[in-house]
Coordinates of C-alpha atoms in Angstrom, one line a residue:
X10 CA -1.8 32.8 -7.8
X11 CA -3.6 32.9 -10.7
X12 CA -4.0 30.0 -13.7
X13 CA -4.1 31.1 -16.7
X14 CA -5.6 28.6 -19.7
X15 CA -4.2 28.6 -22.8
X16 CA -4.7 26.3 -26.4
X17 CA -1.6 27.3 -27.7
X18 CA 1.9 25.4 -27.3
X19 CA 4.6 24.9 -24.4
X20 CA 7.4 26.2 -26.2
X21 CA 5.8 29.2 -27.2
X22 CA 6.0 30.4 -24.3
X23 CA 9.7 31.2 -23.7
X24 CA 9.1 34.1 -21.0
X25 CA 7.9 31.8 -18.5
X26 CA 9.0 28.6 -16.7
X27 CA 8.2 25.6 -18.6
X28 CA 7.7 22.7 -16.5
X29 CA 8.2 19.7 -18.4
X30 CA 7.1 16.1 -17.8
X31 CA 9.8 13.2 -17.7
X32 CA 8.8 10.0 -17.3
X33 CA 11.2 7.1 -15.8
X34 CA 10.7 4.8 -18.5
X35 CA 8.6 4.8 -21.9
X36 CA 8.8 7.3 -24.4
X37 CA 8.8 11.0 -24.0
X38 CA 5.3 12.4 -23.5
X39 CA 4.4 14.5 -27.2
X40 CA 5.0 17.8 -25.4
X41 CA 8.1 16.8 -23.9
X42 CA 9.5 15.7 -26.7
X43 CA 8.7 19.1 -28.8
X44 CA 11.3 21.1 -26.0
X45 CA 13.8 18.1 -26.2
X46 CA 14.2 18.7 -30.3
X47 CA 13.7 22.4 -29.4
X48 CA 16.8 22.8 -27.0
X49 CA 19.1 20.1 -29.1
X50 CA 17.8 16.9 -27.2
X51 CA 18.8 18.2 -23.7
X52 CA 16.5 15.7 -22.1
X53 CA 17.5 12.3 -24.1
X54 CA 21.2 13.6 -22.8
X55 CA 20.5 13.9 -19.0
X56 CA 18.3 10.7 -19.3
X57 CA 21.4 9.0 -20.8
X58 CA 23.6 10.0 -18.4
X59 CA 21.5 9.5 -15.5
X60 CA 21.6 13.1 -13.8
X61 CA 18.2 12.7 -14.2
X62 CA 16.1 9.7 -13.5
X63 CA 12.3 11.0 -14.3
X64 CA 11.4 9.7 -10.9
X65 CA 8.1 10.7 -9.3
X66 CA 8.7 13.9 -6.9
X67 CA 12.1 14.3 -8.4
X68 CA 12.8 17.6 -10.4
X69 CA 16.0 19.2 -12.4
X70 CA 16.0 23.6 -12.7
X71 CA 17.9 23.9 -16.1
X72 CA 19.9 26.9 -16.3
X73 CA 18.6 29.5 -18.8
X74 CA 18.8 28.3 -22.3
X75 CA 18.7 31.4 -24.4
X76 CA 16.5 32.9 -22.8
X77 CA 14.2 30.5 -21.5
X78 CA 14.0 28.9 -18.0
X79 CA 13.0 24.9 -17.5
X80 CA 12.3 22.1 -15.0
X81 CA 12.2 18.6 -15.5
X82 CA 9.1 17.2 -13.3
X83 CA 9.5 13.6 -12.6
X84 CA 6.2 11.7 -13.2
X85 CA 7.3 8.1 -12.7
X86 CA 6.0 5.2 -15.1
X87 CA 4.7 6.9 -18.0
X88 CA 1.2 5.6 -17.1
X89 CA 1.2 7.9 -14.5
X90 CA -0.8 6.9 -10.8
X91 CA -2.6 9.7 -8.9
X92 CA -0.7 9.4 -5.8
X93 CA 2.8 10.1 -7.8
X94 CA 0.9 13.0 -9.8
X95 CA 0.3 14.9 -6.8
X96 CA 3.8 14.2 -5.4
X97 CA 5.3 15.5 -8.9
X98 CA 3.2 18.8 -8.9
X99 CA 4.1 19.6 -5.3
X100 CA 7.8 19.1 -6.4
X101 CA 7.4 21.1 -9.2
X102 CA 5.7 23.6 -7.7
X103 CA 8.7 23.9 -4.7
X104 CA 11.0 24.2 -7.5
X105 CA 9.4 26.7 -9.4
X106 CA 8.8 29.2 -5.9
X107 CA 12.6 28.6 -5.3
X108 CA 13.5 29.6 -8.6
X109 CA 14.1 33.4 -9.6
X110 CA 10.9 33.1 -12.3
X111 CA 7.3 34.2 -10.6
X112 CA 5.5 32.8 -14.0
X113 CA 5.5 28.9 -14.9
X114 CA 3.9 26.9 -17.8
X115 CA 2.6 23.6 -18.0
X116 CA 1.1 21.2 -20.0
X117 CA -0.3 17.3 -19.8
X118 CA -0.8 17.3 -23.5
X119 CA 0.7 13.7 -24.0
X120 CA 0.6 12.0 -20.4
X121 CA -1.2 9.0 -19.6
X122 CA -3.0 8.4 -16.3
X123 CA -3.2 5.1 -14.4
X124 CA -6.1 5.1 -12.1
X125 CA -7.3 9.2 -13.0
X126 CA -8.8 10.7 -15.4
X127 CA -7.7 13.8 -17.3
X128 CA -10.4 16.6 -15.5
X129 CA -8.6 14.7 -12.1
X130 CA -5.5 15.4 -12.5
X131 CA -5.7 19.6 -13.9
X132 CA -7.9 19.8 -10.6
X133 CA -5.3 18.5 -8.6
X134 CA -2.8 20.4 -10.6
X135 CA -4.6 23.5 -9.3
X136 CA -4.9 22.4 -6.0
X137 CA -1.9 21.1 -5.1
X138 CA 0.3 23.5 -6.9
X139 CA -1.7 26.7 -4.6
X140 CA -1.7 24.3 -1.8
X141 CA 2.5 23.6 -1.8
X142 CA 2.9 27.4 -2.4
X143 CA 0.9 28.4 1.1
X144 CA 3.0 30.3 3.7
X145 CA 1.7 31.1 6.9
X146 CA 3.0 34.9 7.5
X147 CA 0.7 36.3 10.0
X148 CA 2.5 36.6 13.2
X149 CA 6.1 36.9 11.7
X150 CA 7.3 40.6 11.7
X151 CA 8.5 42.6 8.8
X152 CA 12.1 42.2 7.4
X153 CA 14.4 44.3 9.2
X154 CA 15.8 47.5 7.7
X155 CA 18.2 47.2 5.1
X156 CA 17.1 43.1 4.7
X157 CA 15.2 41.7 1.9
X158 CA 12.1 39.3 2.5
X159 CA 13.2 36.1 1.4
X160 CA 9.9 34.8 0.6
X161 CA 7.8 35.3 -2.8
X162 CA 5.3 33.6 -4.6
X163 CA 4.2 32.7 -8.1
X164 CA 2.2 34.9 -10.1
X165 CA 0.7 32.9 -12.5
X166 CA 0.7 29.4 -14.1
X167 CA -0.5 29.1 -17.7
X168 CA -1.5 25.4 -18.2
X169 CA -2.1 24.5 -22.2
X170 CA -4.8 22.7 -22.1
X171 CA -8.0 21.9 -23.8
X172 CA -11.0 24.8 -22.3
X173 CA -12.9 21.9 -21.1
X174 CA -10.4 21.8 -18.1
X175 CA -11.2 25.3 -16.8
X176 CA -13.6 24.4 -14.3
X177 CA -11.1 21.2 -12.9
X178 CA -8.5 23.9 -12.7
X179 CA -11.3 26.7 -10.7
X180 CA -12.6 23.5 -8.7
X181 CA -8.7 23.3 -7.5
X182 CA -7.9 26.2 -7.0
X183 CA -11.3 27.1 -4.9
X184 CA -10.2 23.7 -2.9
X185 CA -7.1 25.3 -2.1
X186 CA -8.4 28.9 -0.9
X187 CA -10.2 27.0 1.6
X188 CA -7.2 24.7 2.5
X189 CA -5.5 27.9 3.0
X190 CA -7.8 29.8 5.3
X191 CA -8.2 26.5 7.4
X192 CA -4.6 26.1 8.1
X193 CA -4.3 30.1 8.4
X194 CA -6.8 29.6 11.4
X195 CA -5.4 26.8 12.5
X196 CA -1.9 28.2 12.8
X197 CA -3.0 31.4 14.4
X198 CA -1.9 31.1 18.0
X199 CA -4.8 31.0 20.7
X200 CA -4.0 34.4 22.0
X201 CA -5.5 35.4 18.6
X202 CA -7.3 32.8 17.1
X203 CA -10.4 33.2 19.7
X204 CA -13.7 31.9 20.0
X205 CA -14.7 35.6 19.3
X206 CA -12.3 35.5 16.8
X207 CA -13.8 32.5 14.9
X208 CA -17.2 34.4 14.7
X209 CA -15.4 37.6 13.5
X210 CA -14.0 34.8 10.6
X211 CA -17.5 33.8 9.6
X212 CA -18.7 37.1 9.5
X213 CA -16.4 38.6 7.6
X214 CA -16.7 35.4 5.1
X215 CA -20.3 36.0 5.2
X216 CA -20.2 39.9 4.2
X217 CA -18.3 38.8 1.2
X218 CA -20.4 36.2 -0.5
X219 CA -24.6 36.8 -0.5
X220 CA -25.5 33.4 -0.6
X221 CA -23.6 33.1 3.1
X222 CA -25.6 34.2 6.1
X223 CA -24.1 33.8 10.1
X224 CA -25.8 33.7 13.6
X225 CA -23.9 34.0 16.7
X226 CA -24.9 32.1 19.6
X227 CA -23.8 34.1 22.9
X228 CA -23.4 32.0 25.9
X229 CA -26.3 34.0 27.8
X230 CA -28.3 32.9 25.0
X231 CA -27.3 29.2 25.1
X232 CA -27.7 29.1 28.5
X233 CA -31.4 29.9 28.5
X234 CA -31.2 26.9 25.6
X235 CA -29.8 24.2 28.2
X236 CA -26.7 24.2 26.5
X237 CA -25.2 23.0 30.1
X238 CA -23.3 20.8 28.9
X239 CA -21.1 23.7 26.2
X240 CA -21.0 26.0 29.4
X241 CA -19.1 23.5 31.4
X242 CA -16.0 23.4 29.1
X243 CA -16.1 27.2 28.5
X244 CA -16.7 28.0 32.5
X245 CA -13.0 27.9 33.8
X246 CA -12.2 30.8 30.9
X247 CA -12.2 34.7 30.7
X248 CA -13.1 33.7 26.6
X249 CA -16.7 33.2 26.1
X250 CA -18.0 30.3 24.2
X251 CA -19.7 30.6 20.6
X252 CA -22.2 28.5 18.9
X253 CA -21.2 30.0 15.5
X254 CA -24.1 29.2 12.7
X255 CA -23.2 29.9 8.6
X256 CA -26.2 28.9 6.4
X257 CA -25.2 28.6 2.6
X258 CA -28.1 28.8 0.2
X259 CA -27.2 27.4 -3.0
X260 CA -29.6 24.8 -3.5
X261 CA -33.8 25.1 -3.9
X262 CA -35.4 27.1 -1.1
X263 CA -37.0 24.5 1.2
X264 CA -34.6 21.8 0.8
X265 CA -33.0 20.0 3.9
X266 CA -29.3 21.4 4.3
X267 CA -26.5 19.2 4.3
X268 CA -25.2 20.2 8.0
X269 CA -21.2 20.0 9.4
X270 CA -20.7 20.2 12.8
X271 CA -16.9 21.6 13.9
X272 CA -15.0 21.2 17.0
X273 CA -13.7 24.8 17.6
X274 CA -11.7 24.2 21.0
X275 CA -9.3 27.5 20.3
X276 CA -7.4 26.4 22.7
X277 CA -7.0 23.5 25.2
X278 CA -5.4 22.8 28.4
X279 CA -7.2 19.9 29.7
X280 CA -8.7 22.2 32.1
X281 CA -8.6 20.8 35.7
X282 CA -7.6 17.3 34.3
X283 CA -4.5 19.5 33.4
X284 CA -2.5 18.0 30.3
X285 CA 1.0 17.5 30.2
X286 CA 3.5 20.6 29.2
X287 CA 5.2 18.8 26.7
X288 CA 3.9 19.7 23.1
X289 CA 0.5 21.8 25.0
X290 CA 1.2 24.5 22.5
X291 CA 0.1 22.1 19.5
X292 CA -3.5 22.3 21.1
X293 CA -3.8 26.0 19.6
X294 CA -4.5 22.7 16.4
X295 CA -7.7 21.8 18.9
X296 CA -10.4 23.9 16.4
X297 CA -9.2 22.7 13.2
X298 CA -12.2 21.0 12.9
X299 CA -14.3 24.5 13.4
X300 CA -11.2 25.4 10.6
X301 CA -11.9 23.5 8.0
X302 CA -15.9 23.9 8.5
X303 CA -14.6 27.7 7.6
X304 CA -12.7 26.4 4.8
X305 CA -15.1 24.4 2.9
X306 CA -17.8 27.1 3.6
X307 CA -15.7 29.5 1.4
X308 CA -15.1 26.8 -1.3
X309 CA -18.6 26.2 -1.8
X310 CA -19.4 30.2 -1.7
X311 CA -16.2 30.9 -4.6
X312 CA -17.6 27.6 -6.5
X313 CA -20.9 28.7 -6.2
X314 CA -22.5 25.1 -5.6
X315 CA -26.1 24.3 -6.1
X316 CA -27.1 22.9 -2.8
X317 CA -27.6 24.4 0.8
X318 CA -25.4 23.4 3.6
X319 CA -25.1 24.7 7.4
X320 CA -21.8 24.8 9.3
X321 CA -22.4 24.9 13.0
X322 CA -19.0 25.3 15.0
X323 CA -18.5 25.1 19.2
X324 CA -16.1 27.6 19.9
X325 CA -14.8 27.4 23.5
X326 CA -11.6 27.8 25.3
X327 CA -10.8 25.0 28.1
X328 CA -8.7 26.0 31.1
X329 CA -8.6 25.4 34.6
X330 CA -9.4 28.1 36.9
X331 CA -11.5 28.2 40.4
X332 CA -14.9 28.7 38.4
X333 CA -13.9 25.3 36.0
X334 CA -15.9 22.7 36.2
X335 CA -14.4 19.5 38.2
X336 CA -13.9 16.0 37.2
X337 CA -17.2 14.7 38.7
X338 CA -19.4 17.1 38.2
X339 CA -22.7 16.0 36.6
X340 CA -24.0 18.5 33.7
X341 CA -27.1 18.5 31.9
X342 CA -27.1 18.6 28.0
X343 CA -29.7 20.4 26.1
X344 CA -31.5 17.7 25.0
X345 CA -32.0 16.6 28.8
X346 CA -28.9 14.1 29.2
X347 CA -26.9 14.4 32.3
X348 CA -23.6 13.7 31.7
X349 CA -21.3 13.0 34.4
X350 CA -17.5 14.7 34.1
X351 CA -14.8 12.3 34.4
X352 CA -12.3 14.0 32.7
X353 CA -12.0 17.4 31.6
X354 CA -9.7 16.9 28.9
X355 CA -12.5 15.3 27.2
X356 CA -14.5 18.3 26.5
X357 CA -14.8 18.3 22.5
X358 CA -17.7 15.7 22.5
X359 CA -19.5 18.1 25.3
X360 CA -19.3 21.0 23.5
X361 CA -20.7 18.8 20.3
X362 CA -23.0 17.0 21.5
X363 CA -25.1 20.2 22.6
X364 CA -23.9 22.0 18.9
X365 CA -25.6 18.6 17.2
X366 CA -28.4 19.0 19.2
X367 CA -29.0 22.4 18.5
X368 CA -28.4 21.8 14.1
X369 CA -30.6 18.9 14.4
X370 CA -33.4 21.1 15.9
X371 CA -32.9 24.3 13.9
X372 CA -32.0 23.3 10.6
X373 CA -33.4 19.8 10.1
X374 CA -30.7 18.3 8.0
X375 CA -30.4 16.5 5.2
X376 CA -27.5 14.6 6.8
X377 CA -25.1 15.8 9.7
X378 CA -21.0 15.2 9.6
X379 CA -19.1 16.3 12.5
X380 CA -15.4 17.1 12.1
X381 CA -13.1 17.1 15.4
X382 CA -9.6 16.4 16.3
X383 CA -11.5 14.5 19.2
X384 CA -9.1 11.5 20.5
X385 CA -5.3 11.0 21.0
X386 CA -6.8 7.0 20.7
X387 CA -7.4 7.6 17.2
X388 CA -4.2 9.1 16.2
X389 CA -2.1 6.1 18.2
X390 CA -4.4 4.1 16.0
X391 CA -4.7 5.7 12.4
X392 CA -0.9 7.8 12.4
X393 CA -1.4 10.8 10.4
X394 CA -2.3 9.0 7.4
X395 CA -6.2 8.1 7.8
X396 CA -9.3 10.3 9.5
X397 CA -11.1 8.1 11.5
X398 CA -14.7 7.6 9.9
X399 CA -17.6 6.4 12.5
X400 CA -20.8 6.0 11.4
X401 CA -23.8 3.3 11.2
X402 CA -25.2 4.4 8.0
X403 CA -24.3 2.3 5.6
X404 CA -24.8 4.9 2.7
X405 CA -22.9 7.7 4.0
X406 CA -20.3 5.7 4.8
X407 CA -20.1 4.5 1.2
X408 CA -19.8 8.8 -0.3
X409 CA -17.0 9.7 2.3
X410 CA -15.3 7.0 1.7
X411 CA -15.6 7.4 -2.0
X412 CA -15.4 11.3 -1.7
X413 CA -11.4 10.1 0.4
X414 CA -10.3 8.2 -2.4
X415 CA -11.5 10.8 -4.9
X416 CA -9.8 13.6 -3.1
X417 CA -7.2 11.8 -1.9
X418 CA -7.8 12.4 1.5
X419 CA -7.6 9.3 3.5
X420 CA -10.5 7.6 6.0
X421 CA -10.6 4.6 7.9
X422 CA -13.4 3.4 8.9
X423 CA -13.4 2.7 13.0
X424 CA -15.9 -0.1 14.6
X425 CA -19.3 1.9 16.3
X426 CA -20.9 -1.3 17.5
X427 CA -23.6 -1.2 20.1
X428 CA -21.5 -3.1 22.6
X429 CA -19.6 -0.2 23.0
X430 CA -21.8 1.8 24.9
X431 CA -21.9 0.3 28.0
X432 CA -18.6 1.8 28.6
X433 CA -20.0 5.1 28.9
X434 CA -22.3 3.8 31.8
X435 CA -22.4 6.3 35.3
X436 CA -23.1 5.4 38.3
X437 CA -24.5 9.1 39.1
X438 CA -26.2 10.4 35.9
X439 CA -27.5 9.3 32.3
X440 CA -23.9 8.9 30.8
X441 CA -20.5 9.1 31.5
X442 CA -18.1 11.3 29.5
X443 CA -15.2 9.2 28.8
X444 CA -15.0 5.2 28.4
X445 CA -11.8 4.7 29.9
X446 CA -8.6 3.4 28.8
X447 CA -10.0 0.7 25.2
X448 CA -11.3 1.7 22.1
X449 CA -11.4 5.6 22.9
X450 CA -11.9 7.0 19.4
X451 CA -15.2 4.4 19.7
X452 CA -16.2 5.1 23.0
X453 CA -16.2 9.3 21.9
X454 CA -18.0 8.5 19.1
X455 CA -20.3 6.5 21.0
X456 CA -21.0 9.7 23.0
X457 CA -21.9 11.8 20.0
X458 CA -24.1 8.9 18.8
X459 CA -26.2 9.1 21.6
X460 CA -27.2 12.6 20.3
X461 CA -27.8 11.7 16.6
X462 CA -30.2 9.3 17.1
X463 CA -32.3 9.0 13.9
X464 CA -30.0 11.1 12.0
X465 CA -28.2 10.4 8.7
X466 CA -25.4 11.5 11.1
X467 CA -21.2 10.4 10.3
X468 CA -18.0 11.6 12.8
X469 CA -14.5 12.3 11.4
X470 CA -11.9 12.0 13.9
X471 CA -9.0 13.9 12.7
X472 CA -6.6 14.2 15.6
X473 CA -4.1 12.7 13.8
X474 CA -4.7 14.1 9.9
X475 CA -5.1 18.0 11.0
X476 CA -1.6 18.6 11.8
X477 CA 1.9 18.4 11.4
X478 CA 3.7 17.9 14.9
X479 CA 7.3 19.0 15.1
X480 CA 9.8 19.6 12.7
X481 CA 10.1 22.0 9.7
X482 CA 6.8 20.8 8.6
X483 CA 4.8 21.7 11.7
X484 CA 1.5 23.2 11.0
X485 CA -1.9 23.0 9.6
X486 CA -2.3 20.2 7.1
X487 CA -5.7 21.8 5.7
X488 CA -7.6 18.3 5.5
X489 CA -10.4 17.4 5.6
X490 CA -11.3 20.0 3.3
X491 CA -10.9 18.4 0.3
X492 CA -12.9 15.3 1.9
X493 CA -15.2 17.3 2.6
X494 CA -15.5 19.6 -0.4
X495 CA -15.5 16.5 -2.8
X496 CA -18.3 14.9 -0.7
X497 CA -20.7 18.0 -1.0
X498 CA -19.8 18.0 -4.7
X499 CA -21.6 14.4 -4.5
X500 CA -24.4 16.0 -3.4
X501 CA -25.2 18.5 -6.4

């Protein structure tokens, strides 16, 4: 879709879809209240007769009025809080896609904001407008003969606003391309969405943009690393493992990258510590951190930012077969740890910990972020609201947190005290791989720790944030690209 900025006014533009803003009490915004004298005070009416209440999320689709198509977008209180501005503009937005118009006009001439400030809110305008328009098509087949296809999408929103807002409206938009390609991936089944696959994705994403360069690991090549500890989830597979590298080089040559490490598990089983059947086919979601490393990679590349950052993703597949490694196996990492194996199905943090390892070597980072849906502990814990955040730099911890509230894209921060780590202790080698049964989002983090010593280094946890389970809603939720994306921003 594309936005289109204008100076001029709303109700000049009768060939489109004007979406108007109602408030649920105050006066009519200045804008609003220009189309309610122009269409004989059709908005004071259905405000006075309540079939319309001007409630956040809430919209109306006016029948044509010579000519001219409108919705009503409910905004709330008339000083209008973020959190019911982007509930609005995704209602809108629904609205507008179900209509039979493919153009739409906005404008926030006249609003007040709460808690946001004006360049906020036309980014998340952009964003969250592209973001509730996303349909994920890939695998469905074409109409059949004779049938229409249903679906259709919105060619272009003009938003009257002052030019200063064009680059809150790109910044959205280019938030939302890599929202889409993360859920795209993320959706993709794990027939399809391989480890090879994944480094076919960066490639690709790399021949289109110059600053973007990639380097595929091989597992004959990671082997000869000591990567023994990657090769033990990918071993039981026919898929081979990738340690995909994309090096973005926006910044000064010479400065430190800012580094994010993704958990690409394309698909997982449990391997040997086989998981239950129930809901298994939600664990095609089990690389959506490696997803939404791809995601913000291509934001950064379309909004060209000043600063170099590295995405390293562990692509594997985990599945049991006679060549899988066993619960109790011992493994050696490739910075010399030997990890013994207690449970398969905790094979994210052993691909990452040799990935973080190898970034840390090879790239010498600035700081380090890891991204994984890593622990089911962490979504009993946090729901689908919050990420979990685990880190024991102070400073970090203080710009994702800020960069969540900014974006809109929940944390929580999650305890990652010392006295942890004895849980991890092994009778048989340097660590163990699991904690047991208490604090398990910890405990994995405590893992990863071990392999970040010294490092400005932060985890994400986002089992419980990367996906929808169930329902009409199941899928890719695109997060935490915009977490993500809005911390990096911090970094120009």
């Amino acid at each position: 879709m594309d936005f289109s900025l204008s100076t001029g006014a709303l109700n000049t533009l009768t060939d489109h879809t004007l979406i108007v803003a109602v408030p649920s009490e105050g006066d009519l915004p200045s804008a609003t209240q220009q189309i309610n004298q122009d269409f004989g005070g059709i908005i004071d009416t259905l405000l006075q007769q309540k079939d319309f209440s001007g409630k956040a999320g809430s919209t109306l689709l006016l029948p044509s009025v010579n000519g001219t198509r409108m919705i009503l977008m409910g905004i709330g209180k008339d000083a209008i809080k973020g959190k019911d501005w982007i509930k609005s503009v995704k209602a809108a937005a629904t609205c507008l896609k179900n209509s039979a118009s493919d153009k739409g006009a906005i404008t926030l001439h006249g609003l007040s904001f709460d808690d946001v400030d004006e360049a906020w809110a036309h980014q998340q305008l952009a964003q969250c407008f592209e973001d509730a328009l996303y349909e994920f098509k890939e695998c469905k087949s074409k109409p059949k003969e004779g049938e229409e296809d249903e679906s259709k999408t919105i060619e272009t929103l003009t938003v009257i606003a002052d030019p200063a807002m064009e680059t809150a409206l790109q910044q959205g938009k280019a938030i939302a391309v890599g929202m889409a390609l993360c859920k795209t991936l993320g959706n993709l089944p794990g027939n399809i969405a391989t480890p090879s696959f994944l480094a076919e994705t960066a490639v690709s994403l790399a021949e289109q943009y110059d600053k973007l360069a990639v380097d595929v690991l091989e597992e004959d090549r990671m082997e000869e690393l000591g990567m023994g500890s990657f090769l033990s989830v990918s071993a039981g597979s026919i898929e081979p493992g990738k340690l995909i590298c994309l090096n973005y080089t926006g910044g000064k040559k010479g400065d430190a990258p800012h580094v994010l490490v993704g958990k690409g598990i394309t698909f997982d089983t449990g391997g040997i510590s086989l998981k239950p059947g129930a809901g298994m086919d939600e664990m095609k979601y089990d690389m959506c951190g490696a997803a939404s490393v791809l995601g913000t990679l291509k934001t950064l590349c379309a909004l060209n930012l000043p600063i170099n950052v590295v995405g390293v993703i562990a692509a594997a597949e985990n599945m049991p077969a006679g060549h899988a490694t066993k619960p109790g196996d011992i493994v050696t990492a490739m910075n010399g740890t030997t990890i013994e194996i207690l449970n398969t199905d905790a094979e994210g943090r052993l691909v990452l910990c040799d990935a973080l390892t190898y970034a840390i070597d090879t790239f010498k980072p600035a700081s380090i972020v890891d991204i994984a849906t890593l622990t089911g502990a962490c979504m009993m814990a946090l729901g689908g609201v919050n990420s979990g955040l685990m880190t024991q730099d102070e400073a970090l911890a203080e710009e994702i947190q800020s960069a969540a509230e900014l974006s809109r894209d929940a944390v929580w921060r999650l305890p990652l005290q010392e006295e942890y780590q004895e849980l991890l202790d092994s009778n048989f080698a340097d660590i163990a791989n699991i904690g047991g049964r208490l604090a398990g989002a910890t405990t994995a983090a405590c893992f990863l720790s071990r392999f970040t010593e010294g490092q400005k280094w932060a985890h994400l946890d986002i089992a419980g944030t990367a996906w929808f389970s169930g329902g009409k809603n199941k899928g890719s939720s695109g997060r935490p690209v915009p977490l993500l994306v809005t911390y990096l921003m911090g970094k120009e």
